[in-house]
Coordinates of C-alpha atoms and ligand atoms in Angstrom, one line a residue:
M1 CA -16.2 34.6 -16.6
V2 CA -14.0 31.6 -17.5
K3 CA -14.5 28.8 -15.0
G4 CA -12.6 25.8 -16.3
I5 CA -11.6 23.7 -19.3
T6 CA -13.3 20.5 -20.4
S7 CA -11.7 18.0 -22.8
V8 CA -14.0 15.4 -24.2
V9 CA -12.5 12.0 -25.0
P10 CA -14.6 9.4 -26.9
M11 CA -14.4 5.8 -25.7
A12 CA -14.8 3.1 -28.3
T13 CA -16.4 0.5 -25.9
G14 CA -18.3 0.4 -22.6
E15 CA -15.5 -1.8 -21.3
A16 CA -12.8 0.8 -22.1
F17 CA -15.1 3.5 -20.5
D18 CA -15.4 1.5 -17.3
Q19 CA -11.7 0.5 -17.1
L20 CA -10.5 4.1 -17.7
S21 CA -13.0 5.5 -15.2
S22 CA -11.7 3.2 -12.6
L23 CA -8.0 4.0 -13.4
F24 CA -8.6 7.7 -13.1
R25 CA -10.4 7.2 -9.8
S26 CA -7.4 5.2 -8.5
L27 CA -4.9 7.9 -9.7
G28 CA -6.6 10.4 -7.4
F29 CA -8.7 12.5 -9.8
E30 CA -11.7 14.0 -8.0
E31 CA -14.8 12.7 -9.6
G32 CA -17.1 15.2 -11.2
K33 CA -20.8 15.1 -12.1
G34 CA -21.2 12.3 -14.6
W35 CA -24.2 11.7 -16.8
S36 CA -26.1 8.9 -18.5
D37 CA -29.0 9.0 -21.0
A38 CA -30.3 7.0 -23.9
A39 CA -27.5 8.1 -26.2
G40 CA -24.6 7.3 -23.9
R41 CA -22.9 8.2 -20.7
G42 CA -20.1 10.4 -19.4
S43 CA -17.6 10.3 -16.5
A44 CA -16.1 13.6 -15.4
F45 CA -12.8 13.9 -13.7
L46 CA -11.6 17.1 -12.1
A47 CA -8.1 18.5 -11.6
P48 CA -7.4 21.5 -9.3
V49 CA -5.7 23.5 -12.0
G50 CA -6.4 23.7 -15.8
N51 CA -4.3 25.1 -18.6
L52 CA -5.2 25.8 -22.2
E53 CA -2.0 26.1 -24.1
L54 CA -1.7 27.5 -27.6
V55 CA 1.5 26.6 -29.5
Q56 CA 2.9 28.4 -32.5
G57 CA 5.7 26.7 -34.5
Q58 CA 6.9 23.2 -33.9
L59 CA 4.5 21.2 -31.7
P60 CA 6.4 19.5 -28.9
A61 CA 6.3 15.7 -29.2
I62 CA 3.6 15.3 -26.6
P63 CA 0.0 14.1 -26.6
S64 CA -2.7 16.8 -26.8
L65 CA -3.9 15.9 -23.3
M66 CA -1.4 16.1 -20.5
V67 CA -1.9 15.6 -16.8
E68 CA 0.5 17.4 -14.4
V69 CA 1.2 15.5 -11.2
T70 CA 3.3 15.8 -8.1
Q71 CA 4.6 12.2 -7.8
L72 CA 5.4 11.1 -11.3
D73 CA 7.1 7.9 -10.3
V74 CA 4.3 6.7 -8.1
I75 CA 1.8 7.5 -10.9
Y76 CA 4.1 5.6 -13.4
D77 CA 4.1 2.5 -11.3
L78 CA 0.3 2.6 -11.0
V79 CA -0.2 3.1 -14.7
R80 CA 2.3 0.4 -15.6
A81 CA 0.5 -2.1 -13.3
W82 CA -2.8 -1.1 -14.9
V83 CA -1.5 -1.5 -18.5
G84 CA 0.0 -4.9 -17.6
K85 CA -3.4 -6.0 -16.3
H86 CA -5.5 -4.7 -19.1
F87 CA -3.4 -5.3 -22.2
A88 CA -1.6 -8.4 -23.6
A89 CA 2.1 -8.4 -22.6
S90 CA 3.1 -8.1 -26.3
T91 CA 1.4 -4.7 -26.7
A92 CA 1.8 -3.4 -23.1
D93 CA 5.4 -2.4 -23.6
S94 CA 4.6 -0.3 -26.7
R95 CA 1.8 1.5 -25.0
L96 CA 3.9 2.9 -22.2
T97 CA 7.0 5.0 -22.7
L98 CA 9.7 5.4 -20.0
V99 CA 9.9 8.4 -17.8
T100 CA 12.1 10.8 -19.7
A101 CA 13.5 14.3 -19.0
T102 CA 12.0 17.0 -21.3
H103 CA 13.7 20.2 -22.5
W104 CA 11.3 22.3 -20.4
N105 CA 12.7 21.3 -17.0
S106 CA 10.2 18.5 -16.4
R107 CA 9.9 14.7 -16.6
M108 CA 7.1 12.9 -18.4
F109 CA 5.8 9.6 -19.8
T110 CA 3.0 8.9 -22.1
V111 CA 0.6 6.0 -22.3
E112 CA -1.9 4.8 -24.8
L113 CA -4.9 3.9 -22.6
A114 CA -7.3 3.0 -25.4
E115 CA -7.1 2.9 -29.2
G116 CA -6.2 6.4 -30.3
F117 CA -6.2 7.8 -26.8
R118 CA -2.7 8.7 -25.7
L119 CA -2.3 10.6 -22.5
G120 CA 0.8 12.2 -21.0
F121 CA 1.7 12.6 -17.4
W122 CA 4.4 15.1 -16.3
E123 CA 6.0 16.6 -13.3
S124 CA 7.8 19.9 -13.2
E125 CA 11.2 19.9 -11.5
N126 CA 10.2 23.3 -10.0
P127 CA 8.1 22.3 -7.0
L128 CA 6.1 25.6 -7.2
H129 CA 5.1 25.1 -10.9
G130 CA 1.4 25.2 -11.4
K131 CA 0.7 25.9 -7.7
P132 CA -2.0 28.6 -7.6
A133 CA -1.3 30.8 -4.6
A134 CA 0.1 29.0 -1.7
I135 CA 2.9 26.5 -1.0
E136 CA 1.2 23.5 0.5
G137 CA 2.6 20.3 1.9
D138 CA 1.9 16.8 0.6
L139 CA 0.6 14.3 3.1
M140 CA 3.0 11.6 2.1
T141 CA 6.0 10.4 4.1
N142 CA 7.9 9.5 0.9
G143 CA 10.4 7.2 2.7
K144 CA 11.4 9.8 5.3
R145 CA 11.9 8.8 8.9
Y146 CA 9.8 10.2 11.8
A147 CA 10.3 10.0 15.5
I148 CA 7.6 10.0 18.2
V149 CA 8.3 11.1 21.8
V150 CA 5.5 9.9 24.0
A151 CA 5.1 10.4 27.8
R152 CA 4.2 7.4 30.0
W153 CA 2.5 9.6 32.5
N154 CA -1.3 9.2 31.9
A155 CA -0.5 6.3 29.6
V156 CA -4.2 5.4 29.2
I157 CA -4.4 8.6 27.2
T158 CA -0.9 8.8 25.6
D159 CA -1.2 5.2 24.3
R160 CA -4.3 6.3 22.4
L161 CA -2.4 9.3 21.1
L162 CA 0.4 7.1 20.0
Q163 CA -2.0 4.8 18.1
G164 CA -3.5 7.8 16.4
A165 CA 0.0 9.1 15.4
L166 CA 1.0 5.7 14.1
D167 CA -2.2 5.4 12.2
A168 CA -1.6 8.7 10.4
L169 CA 2.0 7.8 9.6
H170 CA 1.3 4.4 8.2
R171 CA -1.7 5.7 6.2
S172 CA 0.6 8.3 4.8
G173 CA 3.0 5.7 3.6
A174 CA 5.5 5.2 6.4
K175 CA 6.9 1.7 6.9
R176 CA 7.3 0.3 10.3
D177 CA 11.1 0.7 10.3
E178 CA 10.8 4.4 9.3
V179 CA 9.2 5.3 12.6
E180 CA 11.1 5.5 15.9
I181 CA 9.2 5.6 19.2
V182 CA 10.8 7.0 22.3
R183 CA 9.0 6.6 25.6
V184 CA 9.8 9.2 28.3
P185 CA 8.6 9.3 32.0
G186 CA 6.4 12.4 31.7
A187 CA 5.7 15.5 29.7
W188 CA 8.6 17.3 31.4
E189 CA 11.1 15.0 29.7
I190 CA 9.6 15.4 26.2
P191 CA 11.7 18.4 25.1
S192 CA 15.1 17.0 25.9
A193 CA 14.4 13.7 24.1
A194 CA 12.9 15.5 21.2
R195 CA 16.0 17.7 21.0
S196 CA 18.4 14.8 21.0
L197 CA 16.4 13.1 18.3
A198 CA 16.2 16.3 16.2
E199 CA 20.0 16.9 16.5
T200 CA 20.7 13.5 14.9
K201 CA 19.2 15.0 11.7
R202 CA 17.9 11.5 11.0
F203 CA 14.3 12.5 11.2
A204 CA 12.0 14.5 8.9
G205 CA 9.8 15.4 11.8
I206 CA 9.3 14.8 15.6
I207 CA 5.9 14.1 17.0
T208 CA 5.6 14.9 20.7
L209 CA 2.7 13.3 22.7
G210 CA 1.7 13.8 26.3
V211 CA -1.1 14.8 28.6
L212 CA -1.0 17.4 31.4
L213 CA -4.1 17.3 33.7
R214 CA -4.6 20.6 35.5
G215 CA -6.7 19.0 38.3
E216 CA -3.9 16.6 39.2
T217 CA -0.8 18.8 38.7
A218 CA -0.2 21.5 41.2
H219 CA 2.6 23.0 39.2
Y220 CA 0.7 22.5 35.9
E221 CA 1.4 26.0 34.6
A222 CA 5.1 25.7 35.2
I223 CA 5.4 22.3 33.6
Y224 CA 3.3 23.3 30.6
T225 CA 5.1 26.5 29.9
E226 CA 8.5 24.8 30.0
V227 CA 7.4 21.8 27.9
A228 CA 5.9 24.1 25.2
R229 CA 8.9 26.4 25.3
G230 CA 11.4 23.5 25.1
I231 CA 9.6 21.8 22.2
G232 CA 9.4 25.1 20.3
Q233 CA 13.0 25.9 21.0
S234 CA 14.1 22.5 19.7
Q235 CA 12.2 23.0 16.5
Q236 CA 13.5 26.5 15.9
E237 CA 17.1 25.7 16.7
T238 CA 17.4 22.4 14.9
G239 CA 15.1 23.3 11.9
V240 CA 13.4 20.0 12.2
P241 CA 9.6 20.2 12.4
H242 CA 8.2 19.3 15.8
A243 CA 4.4 18.6 16.1
F244 CA 2.9 19.6 19.4
G245 CA 0.6 16.8 20.6
V246 CA 0.8 17.5 24.3
L247 CA -2.8 17.8 25.6
T248 CA -3.6 20.2 28.4
C249 CA -6.9 19.3 29.9
E250 CA -8.9 20.0 33.0
T251 CA -10.0 16.4 33.5
L252 CA -9.3 12.9 32.4
E253 CA -12.6 12.7 30.6
Q254 CA -11.7 15.8 28.5
A255 CA -8.4 14.2 27.6
L256 CA -10.1 10.9 26.6
D257 CA -12.4 12.9 24.3
R258 CA -9.3 14.4 22.5
A259 CA -7.6 11.0 22.3
G260 CA -10.1 9.4 20.0
L261 CA -13.4 9.3 21.9
K262 CA -15.3 12.4 20.9
A263 CA -13.1 15.2 19.6
G264 CA -10.8 13.4 17.1
N265 CA -7.4 12.1 18.0
K266 CA -4.8 14.8 18.6
G267 CA -2.0 12.2 18.1
F268 CA -3.3 11.6 14.6
E269 CA -3.5 15.4 14.0
A270 CA 0.0 16.0 15.3
A271 CA 1.5 13.3 13.0
I272 CA -0.3 14.8 10.0
A273 CA 1.1 18.2 10.9
A274 CA 4.6 16.8 11.1
I275 CA 4.3 15.2 7.7
E276 CA 2.9 18.3 6.2
M277 CA 5.5 20.6 7.7
S278 CA 8.3 18.3 6.5
S279 CA 7.0 18.6 3.0
I280 CA 6.7 22.4 3.3
Q281 CA 10.2 22.6 4.6
S282 CA 11.5 20.6 1.6
Q283 CA 9.7 22.9 -0.8
L284 CA 10.9 26.1 0.9
G285 CA 14.4 24.7 0.8
A286 CA 14.1 24.0 -2.9
V287 CA 13.2 27.6 -3.7
K288 CA 15.9 29.3 -1.7
Ligands
DLZ1 C1 4.9 15.0 38.2 C2 3.9 15.1 37.2 C3 2.6 15.5 37.4 C4 2.2 15.9 38.8 N1 1.7 15.5 36.5 C5 2.0 15.1 35.2 C6 1.0 15.2 34.2 O1 -0.1 15.5 34.3 N2 1.5 14.8 32.9 C7 2.7 14.4 32.7 O2 3.0 14.0 31.5 N3 3.7 14.3 33.7 C8 3.3 14.7 34.9 N4 4.2 14.6 35.9 C9 5.6 14.0 35.6 C10 6.6 15.0 35.1 O3 6.3 15.3 33.7 C11 8.0 14.4 35.1 O4 8.0 13.2 34.5 C12 8.4 14.2 36.6 O5 8.3 15.3 37.3 C13 9.9 13.7 36.6 O6 10.8 14.6 36.1

């Protein structure tokens, strides 16, 4: 049974070995099982999908080792910074090509990372290219704007949910001015604010945050049903992803656990879901 493909690249010096290992780690390769013995050492880097390509006729003008990526421009900036740091300015420019369009519906650049070792990075214009079975969202905000609707009722909890959501957004690349926060009185008011925000079409996703405590809310069921229905309806009718971060708990203690104490932070999870859904929506739109 075939399991994978291994390409072995000799490094001329220990310094080049260390530098390139650190570059590949920073580019997001998963680290495999390395080895070290009296004769030398090896660093292994894994990619989710491998591809052994045989070519007959004219070989395309590409290095024999190519890495397919999803965010070519981000990778380009990282590689350019690395080349600028590790090579003299006079040779840095000749090591790195510009990002150019290929005739196979992709964009690529190549870089000479060590003497005789040229590597190509490329991204297909088809978002589904190379994807194994499923369409999956990236967890990067990519400059898109997000809105958070947060209820003030039970603020001791909702403030924690808000911190969790902001943490997720910023760690996924969102800048401060790409996130709009709207505070509403209680969970009941979340759907209408979410709907107004979604209708502006200025946001890639809406994150709704609130807490309903059964013990303290006589008409809990009625409020909960309406809030869930309203948020779902806004999502379906506007087409803008709405993440549901409205906790329904028996007690304050249970709510605290879900707001960062013991059971994760549901605000964080909701924000990640919104980012992921926005990416999925973009991909689904691109294949229509
Ligand atoms: C009134 C009320 C009650 C009893 N409980 C909650 C709650 O547990 N969580 C929450 O977010 N809001 C609650 N509210 C306020 C309502 O959501 C709403 O803000 C008010 O009824 C005003 O419309």
